[in-house]
Amino acid sequence: MSIKIDRLNNIFVEEISKILRTEIKDERIDFVTVTGADITNDLYYAKVYVTVLNDKERESIIKLLNKASNFIERELSHRISIRRMPNITFLYDESIEYANNIESIIESINKHE
């Protein structure tokens, strides 16, 4: 991955977090954390990874974010100067759950030794 794309990924995480915090007035969005972004090299698509505090509402919040993606793209185009604004798709970041699962497995192994 190029340095430009890495930098854009970081900028997207920062700016989308600001937009979610200040521009969207839905209480369910208050407990969303943007954990990463993955923009394609041609700038056509961007996957934005988020975590949610309330796991029971995970799917509905992801749907809500994907419905608001056009608004978020428009806001980003005012804040970031790039030649093409990617189409944003929000996905749940499962890496934290995976890491917690691995950690619990390691702890259980260490207890048995």
mmCIF file with all atom_site columns, C-alpha atoms in Angstrom:
data_model
loop_
_atom_site.group_PDB
_atom_site.id
_atom_site.type_symbol
_atom_site.label_atom_id
_atom_site.label_alt_id
_atom_site.label_comp_id
_atom_site.label_asym_id
_atom_site.label_entity_id
_atom_site.label_seq_id
_atom_site.pdbx_PDB_ins_code
_atom_site.Cartn_x
_atom_site.Cartn_y
_atom_site.Cartn_z
_atom_site.occupancy
_atom_site.B_iso_or_equiv
_atom_site.pdbx_formal_charge
_atom_site.auth_seq_id
_atom_site.auth_comp_id
_atom_site.auth_asym_id
_atom_site.auth_atom_id
_atom_site.pdbx_PDB_model_num
ATOM 1   C CA . MET A 1 1   ? 0.000   0.000   0.000  1.00 0.00 ? 1   MET A CA 1
ATOM 2   C CA . SER A 1 2   ? 1.286   3.453   -0.844 1.00 0.00 ? 2   SER A CA 1
ATOM 3   C CA . ILE A 1 3   ? 2.065   6.171   1.632  1.00 0.00 ? 3   ILE A CA 1
ATOM 4   C CA . LYS A 1 4   ? -0.678  8.339   0.120  1.00 0.00 ? 4   LYS A CA 1
ATOM 5   C CA . ILE A 1 5   ? -3.341  5.673   0.697  1.00 0.00 ? 5   ILE A CA 1
ATOM 6   C CA . ASP A 1 6   ? -2.089  5.072   4.261  1.00 0.00 ? 6   ASP A CA 1
ATOM 7   C CA . ARG A 1 7   ? -2.310  8.777   4.961  1.00 0.00 ? 7   ARG A CA 1
ATOM 8   C CA . LEU A 1 8   ? -5.801  8.949   3.435  1.00 0.00 ? 8   LEU A CA 1
ATOM 9   C CA . ASN A 1 9   ? -6.909  5.991   5.563  1.00 0.00 ? 9   ASN A CA 1
ATOM 10  C CA . ASN A 1 10  ? -5.817  7.842   8.703  1.00 0.00 ? 10  ASN A CA 1
ATOM 11  C CA . ILE A 1 11  ? -7.454  11.081  7.574  1.00 0.00 ? 11  ILE A CA 1
ATOM 12  C CA . PHE A 1 12  ? -10.696 9.225   6.804  1.00 0.00 ? 12  PHE A CA 1
ATOM 13  C CA . VAL A 1 13  ? -10.759 7.659   10.280 1.00 0.00 ? 13  VAL A CA 1
ATOM 14  C CA . GLU A 1 14  ? -10.206 11.035  11.927 1.00 0.00 ? 14  GLU A CA 1
ATOM 15  C CA . GLU A 1 15  ? -12.683 12.998  9.804  1.00 0.00 ? 15  GLU A CA 1
ATOM 16  C CA . ILE A 1 16  ? -15.442 10.366  9.846  1.00 0.00 ? 16  ILE A CA 1
ATOM 17  C CA . SER A 1 17  ? -15.117 10.208  13.628 1.00 0.00 ? 17  SER A CA 1
ATOM 18  C CA . LYS A 1 18  ? -15.580 13.979  13.785 1.00 0.00 ? 18  LYS A CA 1
ATOM 19  C CA . ILE A 1 19  ? -18.584 13.847  11.453 1.00 0.00 ? 19  ILE A CA 1
ATOM 20  C CA . LEU A 1 20  ? -20.237 11.096  13.496 1.00 0.00 ? 20  LEU A CA 1
ATOM 21  C CA . ARG A 1 21  ? -19.610 13.015  16.698 1.00 0.00 ? 21  ARG A CA 1
ATOM 22  C CA . THR A 1 22  ? -20.734 16.451  15.536 1.00 0.00 ? 22  THR A CA 1
ATOM 23  C CA . GLU A 1 23  ? -22.981 16.226  12.469 1.00 0.00 ? 23  GLU A CA 1
ATOM 24  C CA . ILE A 1 24  ? -25.216 13.172  12.936 1.00 0.00 ? 24  ILE A CA 1
ATOM 25  C CA . LYS A 1 25  ? -27.872 13.691  15.588 1.00 0.00 ? 25  LYS A CA 1
ATOM 26  C CA . ASP A 1 26  ? -28.830 10.090  16.375 1.00 0.00 ? 26  ASP A CA 1
ATOM 27  C CA . GLU A 1 27  ? -28.190 8.854   19.936 1.00 0.00 ? 27  GLU A CA 1
ATOM 28  C CA . ARG A 1 28  ? -27.263 5.375   18.694 1.00 0.00 ? 28  ARG A CA 1
ATOM 29  C CA . ILE A 1 29  ? -24.277 6.851   16.842 1.00 0.00 ? 29  ILE A CA 1
ATOM 30  C CA . ASP A 1 30  ? -22.838 8.233   20.095 1.00 0.00 ? 30  ASP A CA 1
ATOM 31  C CA . PHE A 1 31  ? -21.377 4.835   20.986 1.00 0.00 ? 31  PHE A CA 1
ATOM 32  C CA . VAL A 1 32  ? -19.721 4.105   17.630 1.00 0.00 ? 32  VAL A CA 1
ATOM 33  C CA . THR A 1 33  ? -15.935 4.095   17.315 1.00 0.00 ? 33  THR A CA 1
ATOM 34  C CA . VAL A 1 34  ? -14.213 4.232   13.938 1.00 0.00 ? 34  VAL A CA 1
ATOM 35  C CA . THR A 1 35  ? -11.295 1.809   14.130 1.00 0.00 ? 35  THR A CA 1
ATOM 36  C CA . GLY A 1 36  ? -9.942  1.840   10.599 1.00 0.00 ? 36  GLY A CA 1
ATOM 37  C CA . ALA A 1 37  ? -10.394 2.566   6.929  1.00 0.00 ? 37  ALA A CA 1
ATOM 38  C CA . ASP A 1 38  ? -9.283  0.693   3.836  1.00 0.00 ? 38  ASP A CA 1
ATOM 39  C CA . ILE A 1 39  ? -9.369  2.752   0.634  1.00 0.00 ? 39  ILE A CA 1
ATOM 40  C CA . THR A 1 40  ? -8.690  1.101   -2.707 1.00 0.00 ? 40  THR A CA 1
ATOM 41  C CA . ASN A 1 41  ? -5.792  2.410   -4.801 1.00 0.00 ? 41  ASN A CA 1
ATOM 42  C CA . ASP A 1 42  ? -8.142  3.742   -7.495 1.00 0.00 ? 42  ASP A CA 1
ATOM 43  C CA . LEU A 1 43  ? -10.129 5.722   -4.853 1.00 0.00 ? 43  LEU A CA 1
ATOM 44  C CA . TYR A 1 44  ? -13.445 4.156   -5.892 1.00 0.00 ? 44  TYR A CA 1
ATOM 45  C CA . TYR A 1 45  ? -14.267 2.335   -2.659 1.00 0.00 ? 45  TYR A CA 1
ATOM 46  C CA . ALA A 1 46  ? -13.552 2.728   1.027  1.00 0.00 ? 46  ALA A CA 1
ATOM 47  C CA . LYS A 1 47  ? -14.341 0.217   3.754  1.00 0.00 ? 47  LYS A CA 1
ATOM 48  C CA . VAL A 1 48  ? -14.690 1.917   7.101  1.00 0.00 ? 48  VAL A CA 1
ATOM 49  C CA . TYR A 1 49  ? -14.468 -0.353  10.135 1.00 0.00 ? 49  TYR A CA 1
ATOM 50  C CA . VAL A 1 50  ? -16.393 0.516   13.275 1.00 0.00 ? 50  VAL A CA 1
ATOM 51  C CA . THR A 1 51  ? -17.082 -0.976  16.680 1.00 0.00 ? 51  THR A CA 1
ATOM 52  C CA . VAL A 1 52  ? -20.277 -0.552  18.656 1.00 0.00 ? 52  VAL A CA 1
ATOM 53  C CA . LEU A 1 53  ? -20.659 -0.451  22.415 1.00 0.00 ? 53  LEU A CA 1
ATOM 54  C CA . ASN A 1 54  ? -24.044 -2.192  22.385 1.00 0.00 ? 54  ASN A CA 1
ATOM 55  C CA . ASP A 1 55  ? -23.653 -5.497  20.502 1.00 0.00 ? 55  ASP A CA 1
ATOM 56  C CA . LYS A 1 56  ? -27.410 -6.038  20.399 1.00 0.00 ? 56  LYS A CA 1
ATOM 57  C CA . GLU A 1 57  ? -27.854 -3.034  18.118 1.00 0.00 ? 57  GLU A CA 1
ATOM 58  C CA . ARG A 1 58  ? -24.792 -3.766  15.974 1.00 0.00 ? 58  ARG A CA 1
ATOM 59  C CA . GLU A 1 59  ? -26.639 -4.648  12.756 1.00 0.00 ? 59  GLU A CA 1
ATOM 60  C CA . SER A 1 60  ? -29.114 -1.772  12.985 1.00 0.00 ? 60  SER A CA 1
ATOM 61  C CA . ILE A 1 61  ? -26.314 0.740   13.609 1.00 0.00 ? 61  ILE A CA 1
ATOM 62  C CA . ILE A 1 62  ? -24.299 -0.584  10.648 1.00 0.00 ? 62  ILE A CA 1
ATOM 63  C CA . LYS A 1 63  ? -27.410 -0.246  8.458  1.00 0.00 ? 63  LYS A CA 1
ATOM 64  C CA . LEU A 1 64  ? -27.949 3.283   9.769  1.00 0.00 ? 64  LEU A CA 1
ATOM 65  C CA . LEU A 1 65  ? -24.354 4.237   8.993  1.00 0.00 ? 65  LEU A CA 1
ATOM 66  C CA . ASN A 1 66  ? -24.590 2.794   5.490  1.00 0.00 ? 66  ASN A CA 1
ATOM 67  C CA . LYS A 1 67  ? -27.783 4.793   4.896  1.00 0.00 ? 67  LYS A CA 1
ATOM 68  C CA . ALA A 1 68  ? -25.946 7.930   6.027  1.00 0.00 ? 68  ALA A CA 1
ATOM 69  C CA . SER A 1 69  ? -22.906 7.183   3.852  1.00 0.00 ? 69  SER A CA 1
ATOM 70  C CA . ASN A 1 70  ? -23.954 9.641   1.107  1.00 0.00 ? 70  ASN A CA 1
ATOM 71  C CA . PHE A 1 71  ? -24.178 12.441  3.670  1.00 0.00 ? 71  PHE A CA 1
ATOM 72  C CA . ILE A 1 72  ? -20.818 11.431  5.146  1.00 0.00 ? 72  ILE A CA 1
ATOM 73  C CA . GLU A 1 73  ? -19.217 11.312  1.686  1.00 0.00 ? 73  GLU A CA 1
ATOM 74  C CA . ARG A 1 74  ? -20.545 14.807  0.960  1.00 0.00 ? 74  ARG A CA 1
ATOM 75  C CA . GLU A 1 75  ? -19.182 16.123  4.263  1.00 0.00 ? 75  GLU A CA 1
ATOM 76  C CA . LEU A 1 76  ? -15.819 14.484  3.587  1.00 0.00 ? 76  LEU A CA 1
ATOM 77  C CA . SER A 1 77  ? -15.634 16.093  0.157  1.00 0.00 ? 77  SER A CA 1
ATOM 78  C CA . HIS A 1 78  ? -15.837 19.506  1.875  1.00 0.00 ? 78  HIS A CA 1
ATOM 79  C CA . ARG A 1 79  ? -13.107 18.577  4.364  1.00 0.00 ? 79  ARG A CA 1
ATOM 80  C CA . ILE A 1 80  ? -10.657 16.536  2.255  1.00 0.00 ? 80  ILE A CA 1
ATOM 81  C CA . SER A 1 81  ? -9.242  17.559  -1.094 1.00 0.00 ? 81  SER A CA 1
ATOM 82  C CA . ILE A 1 82  ? -8.800  14.455  -3.243 1.00 0.00 ? 82  ILE A CA 1
ATOM 83  C CA . ARG A 1 83  ? -9.498  13.894  -6.922 1.00 0.00 ? 83  ARG A CA 1
ATOM 84  C CA . ARG A 1 84  ? -12.290 11.381  -6.290 1.00 0.00 ? 84  ARG A CA 1
ATOM 85  C CA . MET A 1 85  ? -14.358 10.716  -3.181 1.00 0.00 ? 85  MET A CA 1
ATOM 86  C CA . PRO A 1 86  ? -14.686 6.944   -2.652 1.00 0.00 ? 86  PRO A CA 1
ATOM 87  C CA . ASN A 1 87  ? -17.999 5.198   -2.049 1.00 0.00 ? 87  ASN A CA 1
ATOM 88  C CA . ILE A 1 88  ? -18.018 4.392   1.662  1.00 0.00 ? 88  ILE A CA 1
ATOM 89  C CA . THR A 1 89  ? -19.219 1.120   3.123  1.00 0.00 ? 89  THR A CA 1
ATOM 90  C CA . PHE A 1 90  ? -19.349 0.628   6.882  1.00 0.00 ? 90  PHE A CA 1
ATOM 91  C CA . LEU A 1 91  ? -18.401 -2.759  8.294  1.00 0.00 ? 91  LEU A CA 1
ATOM 92  C CA . TYR A 1 92  ? -18.229 -4.077  11.836 1.00 0.00 ? 92  TYR A CA 1
ATOM 93  C CA . ASP A 1 93  ? -14.634 -4.550  13.008 1.00 0.00 ? 93  ASP A CA 1
ATOM 94  C CA . GLU A 1 94  ? -14.398 -8.085  14.341 1.00 0.00 ? 94  GLU A CA 1
ATOM 95  C CA . SER A 1 95  ? -10.678 -7.916  15.104 1.00 0.00 ? 95  SER A CA 1
ATOM 96  C CA . ILE A 1 96  ? -11.251 -6.856  18.725 1.00 0.00 ? 96  ILE A CA 1
ATOM 97  C CA . GLU A 1 97  ? -13.560 -9.803  19.379 1.00 0.00 ? 97  GLU A CA 1
ATOM 98  C CA . TYR A 1 98  ? -11.060 -12.098 17.676 1.00 0.00 ? 98  TYR A CA 1
ATOM 99  C CA . ALA A 1 99  ? -8.215  -10.782 19.827 1.00 0.00 ? 99  ALA A CA 1
ATOM 100 C CA . ASN A 1 100 ? -10.298 -11.228 23.000 1.00 0.00 ? 100 ASN A CA 1
ATOM 101 C CA . ASN A 1 101 ? -11.102 -14.793 21.973 1.00 0.00 ? 101 ASN A CA 1
ATOM 102 C CA . ILE A 1 102 ? -7.422  -15.609 21.370 1.00 0.00 ? 102 ILE A CA 1
ATOM 103 C CA . GLU A 1 103 ? -6.516  -14.027 24.710 1.00 0.00 ? 103 GLU A CA 1
ATOM 104 C CA . SER A 1 104 ? -9.085  -16.148 26.566 1.00 0.00 ? 104 SER A CA 1
ATOM 105 C CA . ILE A 1 105 ? -7.775  -19.298 24.869 1.00 0.00 ? 105 ILE A CA 1
ATOM 106 C CA . ILE A 1 106 ? -4.222  -18.467 25.894 1.00 0.00 ? 106 ILE A CA 1
ATOM 107 C CA . GLU A 1 107 ? -5.327  -17.771 29.474 1.00 0.00 ? 107 GLU A CA 1
ATOM 108 C CA . SER A 1 108 ? -7.163  -21.097 29.667 1.00 0.00 ? 108 SER A CA 1
ATOM 109 C CA . ILE A 1 109 ? -4.077  -22.915 28.363 1.00 0.00 ? 109 ILE A CA 1
ATOM 110 C CA . ASN A 1 110 ? -1.869  -21.190 30.926 1.00 0.00 ? 110 ASN A CA 1
ATOM 111 C CA . LYS A 1 111 ? -4.259  -22.138 33.757 1.00 0.00 ? 111 LYS A CA 1
ATOM 112 C CA . HIS A 1 112 ? -4.091  -25.817 32.821 1.00 0.00 ? 112 HIS A CA 1
ATOM 113 C CA . GLU A 1 113 ? -0.277  -25.888 32.837 1.00 0.00 ? 113 GLU A CA 1
#
